[in-house]
Short mmCIF file of C-alpha atoms in Angstrom, two decimals:
data_model
loop_
_atom_site.label_atom_id
_atom_site.label_comp_id
_atom_site.label_asym_id
_atom_site.label_seq_id
_atom_site.Cartn_x
_atom_site.Cartn_y
_atom_site.Cartn_z
CA MET M 1 0.00 0.00 0.00
CA VAL M 2 1.35 3.43 -0.98
CA ILE M 3 -0.03 6.91 -0.23
CA SER M 4 1.25 9.54 -2.67
CA LYS M 5 0.77 13.25 -3.23
CA GLY M 6 1.33 13.68 -6.92
CA THR M 7 4.59 11.86 -7.61
CA ILE M 8 5.84 12.15 -4.02
CA LYS M 9 5.46 9.18 -1.71
CA LYS M 10 4.07 10.11 1.70
CA PHE M 11 3.65 6.63 3.20
CA ARG M 12 4.07 3.02 2.18
CA SER M 13 3.59 -0.35 3.79
CA GLY M 14 5.90 -3.30 3.39
CA PRO M 15 5.03 -6.37 1.28
CA TRP M 16 2.36 -8.96 2.06
CA ASN M 17 3.72 -11.39 4.70
CA GLY M 18 0.98 -14.01 4.86
CA HIS M 19 -1.03 -12.30 7.59
CA GLY M 20 -1.11 -8.71 6.39
CA PHE M 21 1.12 -6.00 4.98
CA ASN M 22 4.49 -5.74 6.68
CA GLY M 23 4.69 -2.50 8.65
CA PHE M 24 0.98 -1.73 8.18
CA TYR M 25 -0.43 -2.72 11.54
CA PHE M 26 -4.18 -2.34 11.04
CA ALA M 27 -4.26 -4.37 7.81
CA SER M 28 -4.29 -7.56 9.91
CA HIS M 29 -6.67 -6.70 12.75
CA PRO M 30 -8.29 -9.87 14.23
CA ILE M 31 -11.84 -8.45 14.07
CA PHE M 32 -11.54 -7.88 10.31
CA PRO M 33 -8.95 -10.37 8.96
CA PRO M 34 -7.70 -9.48 5.46
CA ILE M 35 -8.29 -11.60 2.38
CA LEU M 36 -5.72 -11.39 -0.42
CA VAL M 37 -6.76 -12.52 -3.90
CA HIS M 38 -4.04 -13.22 -6.51
CA ASN M 39 -5.40 -12.52 -9.98
CA GLU M 40 -4.32 -14.16 -13.22
CA ASP M 41 -2.61 -10.97 -14.42
CA ASN M 42 -0.38 -11.01 -11.29
CA SER M 43 -2.35 -8.18 -9.68
CA TYR M 44 -3.78 -8.47 -6.18
CA ASN M 45 -7.03 -7.46 -4.56
CA ILE M 46 -7.45 -7.16 -0.82
CA GLY M 47 -10.68 -7.34 1.14
CA TYR M 48 -11.69 -7.72 4.77
CA GLU M 49 -13.77 -10.50 6.27
CA ASN M 50 -16.35 -9.66 8.93
CA SER M 51 -15.45 -12.19 11.64
CA ASN M 52 -18.69 -12.50 13.64
CA TYR M 53 -18.80 -8.74 14.21
CA LEU M 54 -22.34 -7.36 14.32
CA GLY M 55 -21.54 -3.98 12.87
CA MET M 56 -20.05 -2.22 9.88
CA THR M 57 -16.63 -0.89 8.95
CA ARG M 58 -15.24 1.49 6.34
CA VAL M 59 -11.76 2.65 5.34
CA THR M 60 -11.23 6.19 4.05
CA LEU M 61 -8.40 8.38 2.83
CA ASN M 62 -8.94 11.96 4.00
CA GLN M 63 -7.73 15.21 2.44
CA SER M 64 -4.61 15.21 4.63
CA GLY M 65 -3.43 11.85 3.31
CA ILE M 66 -4.46 9.91 6.44
CA VAL M 67 -5.96 6.43 6.03
CA GLN M 68 -8.64 5.92 8.69
CA ARG M 69 -10.70 2.87 9.62
CA TYR M 70 -14.09 3.50 11.22
CA ILE M 71 -16.55 1.07 12.80
CA MET M 72 -20.24 1.45 13.53
CA LYS M 73 -21.53 -0.76 16.30
CA GLU M 74 -24.85 -2.56 15.94
CA GLY M 75 -27.70 -0.25 16.92
CA SER M 76 -25.53 2.87 16.65
CA THR M 77 -25.72 5.65 14.07
CA GLN M 78 -22.23 7.04 14.73
CA TRP M 79 -18.94 6.05 13.15
CA ASP M 80 -16.09 5.59 15.65
CA LEU M 81 -12.44 5.87 14.62
CA MET M 82 -10.68 2.55 15.14
CA TYR M 83 -7.18 3.50 13.97
CA SER M 84 -5.35 5.56 11.37
CA THR M 85 -2.06 5.78 9.54
CA PRO M 86 0.43 7.46 9.21
CA LYS M 87 0.42 7.59 12.99
CA ASP M 88 3.84 9.09 13.87
CA LEU M 89 6.95 10.63 12.31
CA CYS M 90 8.47 7.24 11.55
CA ASP M 91 5.54 6.49 9.23
CA ASN M 92 6.58 9.39 6.97
CA TYR M 93 8.27 7.98 3.89
CA GLY M 94 12.07 8.19 4.09
CA GLN M 95 11.96 10.14 7.37
CA CYS M 96 15.58 9.29 8.23
CA GLY M 97 17.11 9.06 4.77
CA ALA M 98 18.83 6.05 3.23
CA ASN M 99 20.53 3.25 5.21
CA SER M 100 19.10 4.38 8.52
CA ILE M 101 16.35 3.27 10.87
CA CYS M 102 13.59 5.26 12.56
CA ARG M 103 12.82 4.45 16.21
CA ASN M 104 9.88 6.54 17.35
CA TYR M 105 10.34 5.65 21.04
CA LYS M 106 13.77 7.34 21.21
CA SER M 107 14.46 11.01 21.86
CA VAL M 108 16.45 11.21 18.61
CA ILE M 109 14.41 8.98 16.32
CA CYS M 110 16.91 8.54 13.48
CA GLU M 111 20.12 6.53 13.59
CA CYS M 112 22.38 4.88 11.04
CA LEU M 113 22.26 1.13 10.62
CA LYS M 114 25.24 -0.73 12.03
CA GLY M 115 28.19 -0.45 9.68
CA PHE M 116 27.00 2.92 8.33
CA ILE M 117 27.85 6.52 9.23
CA PRO M 118 26.09 9.85 8.41
CA ARG M 119 26.67 11.20 4.91
CA SER M 120 26.70 14.72 6.35
CA GLN M 121 27.84 14.97 9.95
CA GLU M 122 27.06 18.69 9.93
CA ALA M 123 23.43 18.05 8.98
CA TRP M 124 22.97 15.24 11.50
CA SER M 125 24.41 17.47 14.25
CA VAL M 126 21.32 19.69 13.86
CA LEU M 127 18.99 16.67 13.69
CA ASP M 128 18.59 16.80 9.90
CA SER M 129 19.00 13.19 8.78
CA SER M 130 17.49 13.55 5.30
CA SER M 131 20.90 12.98 3.68
CA GLY M 132 20.95 9.48 5.16
CA CYS M 133 23.96 7.28 5.84
CA THR M 134 26.76 5.63 3.89
CA ARG M 135 28.92 2.57 4.54
CA ARG M 136 31.79 3.02 6.94
CA THR M 137 33.79 0.31 5.12
CA PRO M 138 33.02 -0.97 1.58
CA LEU M 139 31.94 -4.59 1.14
CA ASN M 140 34.79 -6.90 0.09
CA CYS M 141 32.62 -9.34 -1.93
CA GLN M 142 34.96 -12.26 -1.21
CA ASN M 143 32.62 -14.36 0.95
CA ARG M 144 34.02 -12.78 4.11
CA ASP M 145 31.03 -10.49 4.54
CA LYS M 146 28.53 -11.30 7.28
CA PHE M 147 24.97 -10.29 8.10
CA ILE M 148 23.52 -8.43 11.07
CA LYS M 149 20.00 -9.35 12.15
CA VAL M 150 17.72 -6.36 12.72
CA GLU M 151 14.51 -7.52 14.38
CA ALA M 152 10.89 -6.44 14.02
CA VAL M 153 11.15 -3.77 11.33
CA LYS M 154 9.19 -2.52 8.36
CA PHE M 155 11.07 -3.80 5.33
CA PRO M 156 12.87 -1.24 3.12
CA ASP M 157 11.21 0.00 -0.05
CA LEU M 158 11.17 -2.64 -2.80
CA ILE M 159 12.40 -0.24 -5.52
CA ASN M 160 15.65 -2.21 -5.94
CA SER M 161 14.75 -5.71 -4.82
CA ARG M 162 14.35 -9.25 -6.07
CA PHE M 163 11.83 -11.89 -5.01
CA GLU M 164 12.36 -15.66 -5.05
CA LYS M 165 9.17 -17.45 -4.02
CA SER M 166 10.60 -20.96 -3.49
CA MET M 167 13.65 -20.15 -1.31
CA ASP M 168 13.79 -20.59 2.45
CA LEU M 169 15.84 -18.29 4.71
CA GLU M 170 19.13 -20.23 4.48
CA GLU M 171 18.91 -20.47 0.70
CA CYS M 172 18.14 -16.76 0.61
CA LYS M 173 21.26 -15.99 2.66
CA ALA M 174 23.48 -18.09 0.39
CA GLU M 175 22.05 -16.45 -2.73
CA CYS M 176 22.59 -12.95 -1.33
CA LEU M 177 26.12 -13.74 -0.14
CA LYS M 178 27.31 -14.88 -3.57
CA ASN M 179 25.75 -11.82 -5.22
CA CYS M 180 27.95 -8.84 -4.37
CA PRO M 181 25.37 -6.07 -5.01
CA CYS M 182 22.94 -7.78 -2.60
CA ILE M 183 23.08 -5.85 0.67
CA ALA M 184 20.17 -7.35 2.66
CA TYR M 185 17.72 -10.25 2.67
CA GLY M 186 14.71 -11.55 4.59
CA ASN M 187 11.72 -13.89 4.50
CA SER M 188 8.85 -12.40 2.53
CA ASN M 189 6.28 -14.66 4.22
CA PHE M 190 6.53 -15.78 7.85
CA THR M 191 3.72 -18.35 7.78
CA SER M 192 4.61 -22.05 8.12
CA GLY M 193 8.03 -21.28 9.56
CA GLY M 194 8.96 -18.71 6.93
CA ARG M 195 9.30 -18.95 3.17
CA GLY M 196 9.94 -16.73 0.19
CA CYS M 197 13.11 -14.70 -0.27
CA LEU M 198 13.43 -10.93 -0.63
CA MET M 199 16.83 -9.46 -1.52
CA TRP M 200 17.70 -5.76 -1.67
CA PHE M 201 20.23 -4.01 -3.91
CA GLY M 202 21.40 -0.42 -3.45
CA ASP M 203 20.36 1.90 -0.62
CA LEU M 204 17.90 0.71 2.03
CA ILE M 205 15.13 3.31 2.26
CA ASP M 206 12.30 3.80 4.76
CA ILE M 207 13.04 1.33 7.58
CA ARG M 208 11.34 1.68 10.95
CA ASP M 209 11.14 -0.68 13.90
CA PHE M 210 8.29 -1.76 16.15
CA ILE M 211 8.33 -2.52 19.89
CA GLU M 212 4.99 -4.06 20.78
CA GLU M 213 3.36 -4.49 17.38
CA TYR M 214 3.20 -7.75 15.45
CA SER M 215 3.67 -6.31 11.97
CA GLY M 216 7.48 -6.10 11.95
CA GLN M 217 9.77 -8.72 10.41
CA ASP M 218 13.47 -9.54 10.69
CA ILE M 219 15.92 -8.35 8.05
CA TYR M 220 19.57 -9.36 7.65
CA ILE M 221 21.91 -6.56 6.56
CA ARG M 222 25.31 -7.24 5.00
CA PHE M 223 28.45 -5.70 6.48
CA ASN M 224 32.21 -6.00 6.12
CA THR M 225 33.86 -8.13 8.81
CA LYS M 226 36.65 -5.55 8.97
CA VAL M 227 34.28 -3.08 10.60
CA LYS M 228 35.67 -2.52 14.07
CA GLN M 229 33.73 -4.49 16.68
CA GLU M 230 32.99 -2.60 19.87
CA LYS M 231 34.09 -4.11 23.16
CA GLU M 232 31.15 -5.65 24.98
CA THR M 233 31.10 -4.49 28.57
CA GLY M 234 27.41 -4.70 29.45
CA ASP M 235 24.93 -1.96 30.23
CA ASN M 236 24.98 -2.21 34.00
CA PRO M 237 25.16 0.75 36.37
CA GLY M 238 28.82 0.00 37.13
CA GLY M 239 30.07 -0.24 33.55
CA ILE M 240 31.35 2.38 31.14
CA ASN M 241 28.56 1.52 28.66
CA TYR M 242 26.07 2.67 31.26
CA PHE M 243 27.99 5.93 31.69
CA TRP M 244 28.25 6.39 27.92
CA ASN M 245 24.54 5.84 27.42
CA ALA M 246 23.66 8.01 30.42
CA SER M 247 25.78 10.89 29.06
CA THR M 248 24.11 10.67 25.66
CA ARG M 249 20.60 10.40 27.13
CA LEU M 250 21.28 13.32 29.46
CA ALA M 251 22.45 15.47 26.55
CA ILE M 252 19.35 14.52 24.58
CA SER M 253 17.18 15.24 27.61
CA GLU M 254 18.72 18.70 28.06
CA TYR M 255 18.35 19.53 24.36
CA TYR M 256 14.74 18.42 24.06
CA LEU M 257 13.85 19.88 27.44
CA GLU M 258 14.90 23.28 26.14
CA GLU M 259 12.81 22.72 23.01
CA GLU M 260 9.78 21.62 25.07
CA LYS M 261 10.00 24.59 27.43
CA ASN M 262 10.21 26.95 24.47
CA TYR M 263 7.16 25.32 22.89
CA LYS M 264 5.03 25.53 26.03
CA ARG M 265 5.72 29.25 26.37
CA THR M 266 4.33 30.17 22.95
CA SER M 267 1.04 29.56 21.19
CA LEU M 268 2.77 29.26 17.81
CA PRO M 269 2.71 25.84 16.13
CA SER M 270 6.49 25.63 15.83
CA PRO M 271 8.29 24.46 18.99
CA ARG M 272 11.62 26.04 18.08
CA LEU M 273 11.18 29.65 17.12
CA LYS M 274 10.29 32.53 19.40
CA THR M 275 11.80 32.03 22.84
CA LYS M 276 14.81 30.38 24.41
CA SER M 277 15.22 29.19 27.96
CA ASN M 278 18.09 28.76 30.37
CA SER M 279 17.95 26.33 33.30
CA GLN M 280 20.51 28.22 35.43
CA ASP M 281 20.74 25.31 37.87
CA LEU M 282 21.78 22.19 35.96
CA LYS M 283 23.68 20.07 38.48
CA ALA M 284 24.06 16.48 39.66
CA SER M 285 21.38 16.68 42.35
CA ASN M 286 18.85 17.88 39.76
CA VAL M 287 19.34 14.79 37.59
CA LEU M 288 16.98 11.98 38.61
CA LEU M 289 16.77 8.38 37.38
CA ASP M 290 13.57 6.63 36.33
CA ASN M 291 12.81 2.92 36.81
CA ASN M 292 14.97 2.06 33.80
CA LEU M 293 17.88 4.21 35.07
CA ASN M 294 17.31 6.83 32.37
CA PRO M 295 18.43 10.29 33.53
CA LYS M 296 15.76 13.00 33.76
CA ILE M 297 16.43 16.69 34.42
CA SER M 298 14.30 18.23 37.18
CA ASP M 299 13.79 21.44 39.20
CA PHE M 300 13.25 24.45 36.94
CA GLY M 301 12.44 27.00 39.63
CA LEU M 302 15.37 29.19 38.56
CA ALA M 303 14.85 28.91 34.79
CA ARG M 304 14.95 32.14 32.77
CA ILE M 305 13.56 33.01 29.33
CA PHE M 306 14.89 35.38 26.68
CA GLY M 307 13.56 36.28 23.25
CA GLY M 308 14.35 34.44 20.05
CA ASP M 309 16.39 37.39 18.74
CA GLU M 310 18.50 37.57 21.89
CA ILE M 311 21.80 35.72 22.05
CA SER M 312 22.22 36.33 25.78
CA ALA M 313 20.74 38.28 28.67
CA LYS M 314 22.02 39.80 31.88
CA THR M 315 20.85 39.91 35.48
CA LYS M 316 22.00 41.77 38.59
CA ARG M 317 21.13 38.86 40.86
CA VAL M 318 23.09 35.69 40.23
CA VAL M 319 21.31 32.47 41.21
CA GLY M 320 22.40 28.86 40.84
CA THR M 321 24.93 26.46 42.33
CA TYR M 322 28.64 27.14 42.76
CA GLY M 323 30.76 24.69 40.79
CA TYR M 324 28.29 24.50 37.90
CA MET M 325 27.94 28.20 37.01
CA SER M 326 29.61 29.41 33.83
CA PRO M 327 32.28 32.09 34.36
CA GLU M 328 30.40 34.81 32.45
CA TYR M 329 27.32 34.21 34.59
CA ALA M 330 29.09 33.97 37.94
CA VAL M 331 31.18 37.11 37.31
CA ASP M 332 28.97 39.39 35.17
CA GLY M 333 25.47 37.88 35.47
CA THR M 334 25.41 37.19 31.71
CA PHE M 335 23.55 34.01 30.75
CA SER M 336 22.52 32.14 27.60
CA THR M 337 21.94 28.56 26.47
CA LYS M 338 25.75 28.25 26.44
CA SER M 339 25.61 28.66 30.23
CA ASP M 340 23.70 25.38 30.45
CA VAL M 341 26.23 23.81 28.09
CA PHE M 342 28.97 24.74 30.57
CA SER M 343 27.01 23.12 33.42
CA PHE M 344 26.50 19.99 31.32
CA GLY M 345 30.24 19.77 30.68
CA VAL M 346 30.88 19.92 34.42
CA LEU M 347 28.37 17.08 34.88
CA ILE M 348 30.13 14.89 32.30
CA LEU M 349 33.54 15.35 33.92
CA GLU M 350 32.07 14.70 37.37
CA MET M 351 30.35 11.52 36.16
CA ILE M 352 33.43 10.06 34.52
CA SER M 353 35.82 10.97 37.35
CA GLY M 354 33.52 10.22 40.27
CA LYS M 355 34.54 13.55 41.86
CA ARG M 356 32.88 16.93 42.43
CA ASN M 357 34.20 20.01 40.67
CA ARG M 358 33.66 22.19 43.71
CA GLY M 359 35.93 20.93 46.46
CA PHE M 360 38.22 18.93 44.16
CA SER M 361 41.79 18.61 45.41
CA HIS M 362 45.00 17.17 43.99
CA PRO M 363 48.46 16.90 45.60
CA ASP M 364 50.31 18.26 42.53
CA HIS M 365 48.32 21.45 41.89
CA HIS M 366 45.52 23.66 43.19
CA HIS M 367 43.21 23.54 40.15
CA SER M 368 39.55 22.54 40.10
CA LEU M 369 38.39 19.33 38.42
CA LEU M 370 38.02 21.24 35.14
CA GLY M 371 41.60 22.47 35.25
CA HIS M 372 42.85 19.03 36.30
CA ALA M 373 41.11 17.35 33.35
CA TRP M 374 42.46 19.95 30.92
CA LEU M 375 46.03 19.51 32.19
CA LEU M 376 45.80 15.74 31.75
CA TRP M 377 44.31 16.18 28.27
CA ASN M 378 47.25 18.34 27.16
CA GLU M 379 49.67 15.75 28.58
CA ASP M 380 47.92 12.91 26.65
CA LYS M 381 46.89 11.38 29.97
CA ALA M 382 43.14 11.92 29.70
CA LEU M 383 42.43 8.33 30.78
CA ASP M 384 43.77 9.27 34.22
CA VAL M 385 40.57 11.29 34.73
CA LEU M 386 38.55 8.05 34.81
CA ASP M 387 37.22 6.82 38.15
CA PRO M 388 39.57 3.97 39.27
CA ARG M 389 36.51 1.83 40.03
CA LEU M 390 35.88 1.62 36.27
CA LYS M 391 39.42 0.60 35.30
CA ASP M 392 38.40 -2.97 34.39
CA CYS M 393 35.29 -2.13 32.37
CA TYR M 394 35.76 0.70 29.92
CA VAL M 395 36.19 1.37 26.22
CA GLU M 396 39.13 3.72 25.73
CA SER M 397 37.65 5.58 22.76
CA GLN M 398 34.43 6.28 24.68
CA VAL M 399 36.26 7.60 27.74
CA LEU M 400 38.44 9.91 25.63
CA ARG M 401 35.43 11.18 23.70
CA CYS M 402 33.49 11.90 26.89
CA VAL M 403 36.43 13.81 28.38
CA GLN M 404 36.90 15.76 25.14
CA VAL M 405 33.21 16.64 24.87
CA GLY M 406 33.16 17.66 28.54
CA LEU M 407 36.17 19.95 28.03
CA LEU M 408 34.62 21.48 24.90
CA CYS M 409 31.52 22.31 26.93
CA VAL M 410 33.44 24.04 29.75
CA GLN M 411 35.63 26.28 27.58
CA LYS M 412 36.03 29.78 28.95
CA LEU M 413 34.37 31.70 26.11
CA PRO M 414 30.67 30.96 25.38
CA ALA M 415 31.21 31.31 21.62
CA GLU M 416 33.70 28.44 21.68
CA ARG M 417 31.32 26.02 23.41
CA PRO M 418 29.18 23.71 21.24
CA THR M 419 25.40 23.86 21.13
CA MET M 420 23.42 21.11 22.86
CA SER M 421 22.40 19.67 19.49
CA SER M 422 26.10 19.39 18.60
CA VAL M 423 26.79 17.72 21.95
CA VAL M 424 24.09 15.13 21.21
CA PHE M 425 25.67 14.46 17.82
CA MET M 426 29.23 14.24 19.18
CA LEU M 427 28.27 11.74 21.87
CA GLY M 428 26.13 9.67 19.51
CA ASN M 429 28.60 9.44 16.62
CA GLU M 430 32.04 8.13 17.47
CA GLU M 431 33.28 8.78 13.92
CA ALA M 432 32.69 12.55 14.17
CA THR M 433 35.85 14.67 14.26
CA LEU M 434 36.02 16.95 17.30
CA CYS M 435 37.91 20.19 17.87
CA GLN M 436 40.68 20.38 20.43
CA PRO M 437 39.38 21.95 23.65
CA LYS M 438 40.73 25.31 24.77
CA GLN M 439 41.33 26.53 28.30
CA PRO M 440 38.34 25.94 30.57
CA GLY M 441 36.59 28.56 32.64
CA PHE M 442 37.99 29.28 36.11
CA PHE M 443 41.43 27.98 35.07
CA ILE M 444 43.17 29.54 38.03
CA GLU M 445 44.82 27.89 40.98
CA ARG M 446 43.16 28.44 44.33
CA SER M 447 45.03 29.42 47.47
CA SER M 448 46.61 26.75 49.66
CA ILE M 449 44.41 27.85 52.57
CA GLU M 450 41.26 27.13 50.55
CA ILE M 451 42.62 23.77 49.39
CA ASN M 452 43.58 22.71 52.90
CA THR M 453 40.13 23.63 54.15
CA VAL M 454 38.52 21.55 51.41
CA MET M 455 40.83 18.60 52.01
CA SER M 456 40.18 18.56 55.74
CA SER M 457 36.42 18.72 55.25
CA ASP M 458 36.29 16.12 52.50
CA VAL M 459 37.50 13.13 54.49
CA ARG M 460 34.58 11.84 56.54
CA HIS M 461 31.38 13.28 55.15
CA SER M 462 29.74 14.24 51.88
CA GLN M 463 29.58 17.84 50.73
CA ASN M 464 26.23 19.47 50.01
CA ALA M 465 25.93 21.73 46.99
CA LEU M 466 25.12 25.32 47.92
CA THR M 467 22.41 27.00 45.90
CA VAL M 468 21.99 30.77 45.72
CA THR M 469 18.23 31.31 45.52
CA MET M 470 16.20 34.38 44.57
CA PRO M 471 12.44 34.18 45.31
CA ILE M 472 10.29 35.39 42.41
CA ALA M 473 6.52 35.88 42.54
CA ARG M 474 4.54 33.76 40.09
#
């Protein structure tokens, strides 16, 4: 099934899989099971059987390009909407570009398939994935390629595909493997244990996955065995994978939180235009974990708003938490979205080191945690920032990237810090090339009296973060 506007595809389902159309969830509803009729001219007709339902149903295509199914219960005179499609962004044709997958349940819905990288890193850094992805390493076509199983997805568009009705899954794999242009395969029909072979050639377009719906099928995507395999360390709260994922999710949360706050403060339909917001108190104690250990940012009592044309604003009363404030805000009262970026950078360095920025001490110098991390970075000893408790479960490239991103966020000048959308991209794409961080804010050694006071008070008890609060009427 395809919905088009002129010559432009707006939505498409996958092929018939024996129960319904792949990726088209309401085509196989149990109340109205579909009936597919294969005509002599190789065309197909589809109808719906009324399975003991004492009522009526109709399917319509409205002026907005939405397919809707209505039912009218027995004795009623009103049509009730049963379901409709497209139902979310991932149903839009080619939402994420070629060789990528759309996952509607994630904060950033588009990601490249394994073995692929963004065609345009600059575009993806601002959440524009329309350019799609390209292979990280070309296929070698010498029978050393392997296949990755991607479960429960809507199959790619069949523009460049081939169908073999009599092949089972193993025969399909062998046929694809010996045919170099073949980049993916899968069962076309999953009845009776699976039969029929679909093979794809060229770019894979319009893939989405499903979590709880039965309309997705498994596809096997070809990749070069030379593609670097990531070290498996588990996703437990004590492992570096957990930290890596938490950092990325926190960055995404901060970025989309800013977008959501902007949207709620304007009646305009666009969520990204007229106002910008600044948390002013992004710190460790304001990051909470849900039941799945996903970080969530909380406490916006000190948040400030400034107009869409303003780059920054200024206040005479500085509020927030020492140790997380940006230098321009702490000294001059100047704040912007780059102030929150600074606070996020402090959070990253605190998470990976297991130490607080405020109250940090080191026997060889009197710098804060930010200065300590920057010194180690310039000495090519950035791994020394890592919490010793993680020494047996980390991926070196991930640690170095987290330290580098953290240092980029805490640079002294706001103009040199990345935007939150860039931070999301840098943490989510290990192939992206990053700039070298410059001197962080507050890169000045404290007095020995202050350090001794901190060291003596940091031995037996935890240190509470001090918040400067200004009451504002609401």
